XYZ file of C-alpha atoms in Angstrom:
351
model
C 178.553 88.755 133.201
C 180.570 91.852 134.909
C 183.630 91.597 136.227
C 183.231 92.238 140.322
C 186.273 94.195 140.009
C 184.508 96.670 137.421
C 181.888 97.461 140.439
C 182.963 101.076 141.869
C 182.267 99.829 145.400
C 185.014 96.632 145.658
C 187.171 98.537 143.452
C 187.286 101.017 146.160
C 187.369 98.414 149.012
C 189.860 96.399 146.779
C 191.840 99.978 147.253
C 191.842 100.717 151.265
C 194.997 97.820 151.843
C 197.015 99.597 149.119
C 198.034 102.311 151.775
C 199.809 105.198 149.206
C 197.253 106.939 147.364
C 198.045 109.114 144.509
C 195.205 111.736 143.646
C 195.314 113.104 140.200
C 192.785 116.085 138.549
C 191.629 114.636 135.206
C 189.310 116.529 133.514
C 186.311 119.128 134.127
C 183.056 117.776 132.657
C 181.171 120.860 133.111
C 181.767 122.908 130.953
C 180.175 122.978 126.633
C 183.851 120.628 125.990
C 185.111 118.566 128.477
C 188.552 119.878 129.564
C 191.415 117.575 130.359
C 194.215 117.770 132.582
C 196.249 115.499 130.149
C 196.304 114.995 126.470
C 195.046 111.818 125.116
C 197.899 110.133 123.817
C 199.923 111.207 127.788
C 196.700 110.028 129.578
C 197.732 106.178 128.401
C 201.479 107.165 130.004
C 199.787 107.638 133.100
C 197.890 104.634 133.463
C 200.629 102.740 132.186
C 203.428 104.350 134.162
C 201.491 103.467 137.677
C 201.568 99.395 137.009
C 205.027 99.618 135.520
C 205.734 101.717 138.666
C 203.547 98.666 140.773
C 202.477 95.652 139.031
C 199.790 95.321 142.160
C 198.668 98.822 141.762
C 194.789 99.680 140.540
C 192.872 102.550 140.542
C 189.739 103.998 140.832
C 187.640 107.237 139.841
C 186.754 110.170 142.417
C 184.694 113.459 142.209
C 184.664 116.442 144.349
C 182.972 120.055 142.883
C 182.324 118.656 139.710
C 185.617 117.345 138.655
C 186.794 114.383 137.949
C 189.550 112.566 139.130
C 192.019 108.819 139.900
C 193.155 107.928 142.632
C 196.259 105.772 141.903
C 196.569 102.754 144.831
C 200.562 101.604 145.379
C 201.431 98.993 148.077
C 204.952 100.676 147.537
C 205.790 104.144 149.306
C 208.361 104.778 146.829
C 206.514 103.974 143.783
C 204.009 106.122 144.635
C 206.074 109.183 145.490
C 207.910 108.889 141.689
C 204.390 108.626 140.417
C 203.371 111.564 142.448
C 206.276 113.531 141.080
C 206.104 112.876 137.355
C 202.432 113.358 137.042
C 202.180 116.199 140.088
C 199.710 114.484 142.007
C 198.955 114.444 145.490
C 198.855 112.372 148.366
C 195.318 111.650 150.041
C 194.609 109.730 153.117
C 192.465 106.343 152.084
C 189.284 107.656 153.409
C 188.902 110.439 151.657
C 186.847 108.656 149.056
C 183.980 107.520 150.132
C 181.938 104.331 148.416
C 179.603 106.411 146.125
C 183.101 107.986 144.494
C 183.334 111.570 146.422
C 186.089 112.683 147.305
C 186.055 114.870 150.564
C 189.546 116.364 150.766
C 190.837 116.131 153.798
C 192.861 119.453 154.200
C 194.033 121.372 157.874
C 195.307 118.110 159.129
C 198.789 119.753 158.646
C 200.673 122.222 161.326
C 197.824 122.656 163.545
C 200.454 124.392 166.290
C 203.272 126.720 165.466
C 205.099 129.201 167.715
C 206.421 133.051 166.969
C 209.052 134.022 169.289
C 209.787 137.339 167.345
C 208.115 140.796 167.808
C 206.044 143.226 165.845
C 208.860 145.550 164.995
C 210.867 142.643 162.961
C 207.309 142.016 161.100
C 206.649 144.884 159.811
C 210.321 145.712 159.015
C 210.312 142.263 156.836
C 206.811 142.567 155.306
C 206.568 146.548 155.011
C 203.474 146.247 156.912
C 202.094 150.158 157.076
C 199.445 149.838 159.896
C 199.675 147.854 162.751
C 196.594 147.221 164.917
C 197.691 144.907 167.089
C 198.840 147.663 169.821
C 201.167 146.034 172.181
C 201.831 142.250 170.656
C 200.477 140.163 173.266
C 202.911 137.857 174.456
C 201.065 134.259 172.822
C 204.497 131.863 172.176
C 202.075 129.064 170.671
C 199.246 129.184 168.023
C 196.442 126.895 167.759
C 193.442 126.548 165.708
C 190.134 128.804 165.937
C 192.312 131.256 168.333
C 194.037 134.403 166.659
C 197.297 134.812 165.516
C 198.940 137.675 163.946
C 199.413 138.218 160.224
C 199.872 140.638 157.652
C 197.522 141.266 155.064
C 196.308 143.384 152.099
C 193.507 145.867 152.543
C 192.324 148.396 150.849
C 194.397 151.096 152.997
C 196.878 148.993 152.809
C 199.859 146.450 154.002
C 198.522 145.578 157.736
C 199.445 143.946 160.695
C 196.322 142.681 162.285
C 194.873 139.917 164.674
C 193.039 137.693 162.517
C 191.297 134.238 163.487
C 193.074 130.652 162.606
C 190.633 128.897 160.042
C 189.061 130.152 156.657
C 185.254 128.776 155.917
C 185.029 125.296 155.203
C 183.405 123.904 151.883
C 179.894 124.444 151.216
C 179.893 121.044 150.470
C 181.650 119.653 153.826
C 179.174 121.887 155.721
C 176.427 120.195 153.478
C 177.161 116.926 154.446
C 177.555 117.714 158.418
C 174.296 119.026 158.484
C 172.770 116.303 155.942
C 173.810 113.753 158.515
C 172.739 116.043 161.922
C 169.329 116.273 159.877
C 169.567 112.331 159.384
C 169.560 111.582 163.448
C 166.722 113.934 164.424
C 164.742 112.014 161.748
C 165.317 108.804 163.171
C 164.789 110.260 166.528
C 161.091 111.597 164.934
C 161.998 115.027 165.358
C 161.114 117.912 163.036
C 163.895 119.129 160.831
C 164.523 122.705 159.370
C 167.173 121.371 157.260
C 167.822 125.433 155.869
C 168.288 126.327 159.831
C 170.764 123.395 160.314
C 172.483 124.168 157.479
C 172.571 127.817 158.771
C 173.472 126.732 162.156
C 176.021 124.149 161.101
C 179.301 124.676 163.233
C 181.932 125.076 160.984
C 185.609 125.232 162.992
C 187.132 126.442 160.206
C 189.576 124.949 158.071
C 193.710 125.617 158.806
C 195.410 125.087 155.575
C 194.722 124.648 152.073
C 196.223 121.989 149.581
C 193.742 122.033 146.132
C 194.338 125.875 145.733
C 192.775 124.920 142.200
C 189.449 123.474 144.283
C 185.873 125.787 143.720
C 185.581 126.568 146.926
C 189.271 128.241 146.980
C 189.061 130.192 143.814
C 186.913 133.074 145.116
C 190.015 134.217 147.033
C 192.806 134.107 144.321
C 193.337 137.470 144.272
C 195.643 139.744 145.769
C 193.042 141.382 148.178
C 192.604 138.228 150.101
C 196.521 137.442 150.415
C 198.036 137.482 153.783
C 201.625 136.338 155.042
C 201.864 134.146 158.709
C 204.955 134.706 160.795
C 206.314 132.150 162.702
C 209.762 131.042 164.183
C 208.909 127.048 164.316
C 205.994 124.749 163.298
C 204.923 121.158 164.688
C 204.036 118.193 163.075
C 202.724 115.030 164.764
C 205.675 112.328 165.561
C 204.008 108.866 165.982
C 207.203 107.246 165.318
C 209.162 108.532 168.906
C 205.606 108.307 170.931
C 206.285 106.739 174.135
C 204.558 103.636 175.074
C 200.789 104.504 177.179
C 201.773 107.924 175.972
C 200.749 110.981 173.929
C 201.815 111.265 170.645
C 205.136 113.748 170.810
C 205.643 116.417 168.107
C 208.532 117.395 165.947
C 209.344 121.317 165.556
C 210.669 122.313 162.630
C 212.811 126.031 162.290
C 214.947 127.240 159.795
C 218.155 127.331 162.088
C 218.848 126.822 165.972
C 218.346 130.379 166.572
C 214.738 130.162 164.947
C 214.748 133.213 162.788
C 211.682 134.721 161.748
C 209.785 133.464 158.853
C 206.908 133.660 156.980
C 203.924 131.167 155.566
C 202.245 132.069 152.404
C 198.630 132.541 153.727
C 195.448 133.746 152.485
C 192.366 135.586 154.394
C 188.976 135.444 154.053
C 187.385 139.668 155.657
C 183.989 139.685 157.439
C 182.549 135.844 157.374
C 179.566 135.119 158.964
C 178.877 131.593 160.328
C 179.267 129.478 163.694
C 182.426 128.442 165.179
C 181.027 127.430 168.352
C 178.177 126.416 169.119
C 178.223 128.386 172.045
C 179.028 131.042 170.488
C 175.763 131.046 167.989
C 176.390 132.485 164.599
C 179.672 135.570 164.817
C 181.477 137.529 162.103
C 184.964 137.168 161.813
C 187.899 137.707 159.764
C 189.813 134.331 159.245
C 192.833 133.127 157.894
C 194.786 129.879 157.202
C 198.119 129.215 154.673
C 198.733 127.000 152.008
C 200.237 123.504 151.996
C 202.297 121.227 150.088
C 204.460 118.255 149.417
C 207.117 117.645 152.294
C 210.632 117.881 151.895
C 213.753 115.943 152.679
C 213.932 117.099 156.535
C 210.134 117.226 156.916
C 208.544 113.948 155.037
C 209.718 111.454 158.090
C 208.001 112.147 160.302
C 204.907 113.779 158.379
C 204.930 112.484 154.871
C 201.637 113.903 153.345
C 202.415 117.418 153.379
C 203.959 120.694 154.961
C 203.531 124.220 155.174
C 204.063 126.531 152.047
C 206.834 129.059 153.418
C 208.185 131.733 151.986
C 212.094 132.225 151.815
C 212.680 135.731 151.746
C 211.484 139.394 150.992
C 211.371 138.696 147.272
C 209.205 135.868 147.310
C 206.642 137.477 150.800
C 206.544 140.441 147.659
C 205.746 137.502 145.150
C 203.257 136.626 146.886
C 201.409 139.699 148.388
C 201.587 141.459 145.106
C 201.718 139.255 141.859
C 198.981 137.541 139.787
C 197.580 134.406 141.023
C 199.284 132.295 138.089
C 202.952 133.757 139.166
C 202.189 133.584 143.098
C 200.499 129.992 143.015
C 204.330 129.280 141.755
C 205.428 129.652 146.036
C 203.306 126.791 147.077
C 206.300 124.158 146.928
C 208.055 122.532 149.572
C 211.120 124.582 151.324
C 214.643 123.751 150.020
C 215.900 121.123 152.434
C 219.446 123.353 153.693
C 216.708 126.382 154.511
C 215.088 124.044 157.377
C 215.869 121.830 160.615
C 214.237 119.502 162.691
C 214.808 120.976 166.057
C 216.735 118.975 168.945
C 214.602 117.319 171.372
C 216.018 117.646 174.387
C 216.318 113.619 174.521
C 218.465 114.132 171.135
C 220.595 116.631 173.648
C 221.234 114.368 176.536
């Protein structure tokens, strides 16, 4: 007789108390030869590491795009991190894998608001933007999704300064499901269903930032064409941890010094996509951008410990990134060095 625990559906509820979750790519299946992210003789290390890591920790398989993957389960925050770290995983939240095994990454949940207090002049002096068609910078202090923000970006007449909206296409796949389960309701309801004009029609807000730069749906726009950089002076993150009792959840702003110089994401844009935003808005073309993400450092992980904004550090590394091949530039999505960023004072920290 099986084992319950060898069923995929209470190992995976067997998983949800175990609240750090360490994702790791294993191997692509697809192909003539399976290709592995490990070697055989490492891939025992890695199971073995996680329980000497956590004797209470288990895991459990995930697949997203046609890849294959573990999710590592630690009841220990610091376990997990040193697991993350040795094997370069990633963090997911604990519903991102859903009973039948998919995993549905869960990325733009990171710096959904960020502010740019400098002017157009410093941009293009930084970035060696050529054109600028933004006219007079409009005078926006805050950013927020599906609005647009300014950023600079390759085209083919060159380094730009441009208007561009905040959030690339979503995954075929998420859009998929969204419409799968729209189609689902007017079925039950005994409606007729066009499942090809759903799909079409499915409003798709657009995705902020990216995390699995490796992922299908990401790939297409590896090259240098569809690199942008995002200026900024601060970012927020979400601060449960100081949210007032009955109140709103407060954020934390992040800048690289009190006098929040100017500074730069590492971004990538997506020219001339046609789908629906809004459903008022029916289906538009736009051009769209978000920036990468990664693991959080020192100054940012305590208050938002899955991730953080890729940022770039200087003029060497916005050239890096606007100009190199996608196997050196990829190299810029880590986590700032902890002296080059602050949390900003509240001004409850002041009084």
């Amino acid at each position: 007789m099986a084992n319950r625990r060898d069923n995929p559906i209470t190992r995976w509820r067997m998983a949800r108390p175990r609240q750090h979750h360490v994702l790791l790519w294993w191997s692509d299946p697809s192909g003539r030869e399976v290709r592995w992210n490990f070697p055989l003789p490492v891939r025992g290390k890695v199971l073995s590491s996680a329980v000497e890591l956590d004797s209470n920790s288990n895991s459990y398989a995930a697949d997203y795009e046609g890849n294959h993957y573990l999710v590592f389960c630690f009841n220990s925050r610091e376990a997990a991190r040193y697991f993350r770290d040795r094997w370069q995983g990633q963090f997911i939240d604990t519903d991102e894998v859903n009973r039948k095994g998919v995993w549905t990454p869960r990325e733009g949940n990171v710096c959904n608001l960020y502010r740019m207090l400098s002017n157009q002049d410093a941009i293009r002096s930084i970035t060696r933007a050529m054109i600028d068609s933004t006219g007079n910078m409009e005078p926006i202090t805050e950013f927020w999704p599906d609005y647009r923000a300014p950023i600079v970006r390759n085209t083919p007449s060159g380094r730009e300064l441009a208007y561009v909206r905040w959030g690339l296409p979503s995954s075929s796949q998420a859009i998929f499901q969204a419409a799968t389960k729209r189609a689902d309701g007017l079925r039950k309801k005994n409606k007729p269903v066009d499942f090809q004009e759903l799909l079409k029609m499915e409003p798709d807000g657009g995705t902020t930032n990216v995390r699995n730069v490796e992922s299908k749906h990401w790939k297409r726009w590896h090259g240098v064409e569809f690199r942008c950089v995002v200026p900024f002076t601060s970012f927020a993150e979400p601060d449960p941890a100081n949210k007032p009792e009955g109140g709103r959840t407060p954020n934390a702003w992040f800048a690289a010094d009190p006098s929040h110089p100017l500074m730069f994401f590492a971004g990538i844009w997506v020219p001339q996509w046609e789908s629906v935003r809004k459903v008022k808005e029916g289906l538009t073309v736009n051009d769209l951008f978000g920036f990468l993400t990664t693991e959080p450092n020192g100054v940012v992980e305590p208050v938002h410990q899955k991730a953080m904004p890729a940022i770039l550090a200087n003029s060497d590394e916005i050239e890096t990134w606007l100009t190199a091949p996608w196997e050196e530039a990829r190299q810029l999505q880590r986590p700032l060095r902890e002296d080059q960023l602050i949390l900003v004072p509240t001004e409850k920290d002041a009084a």
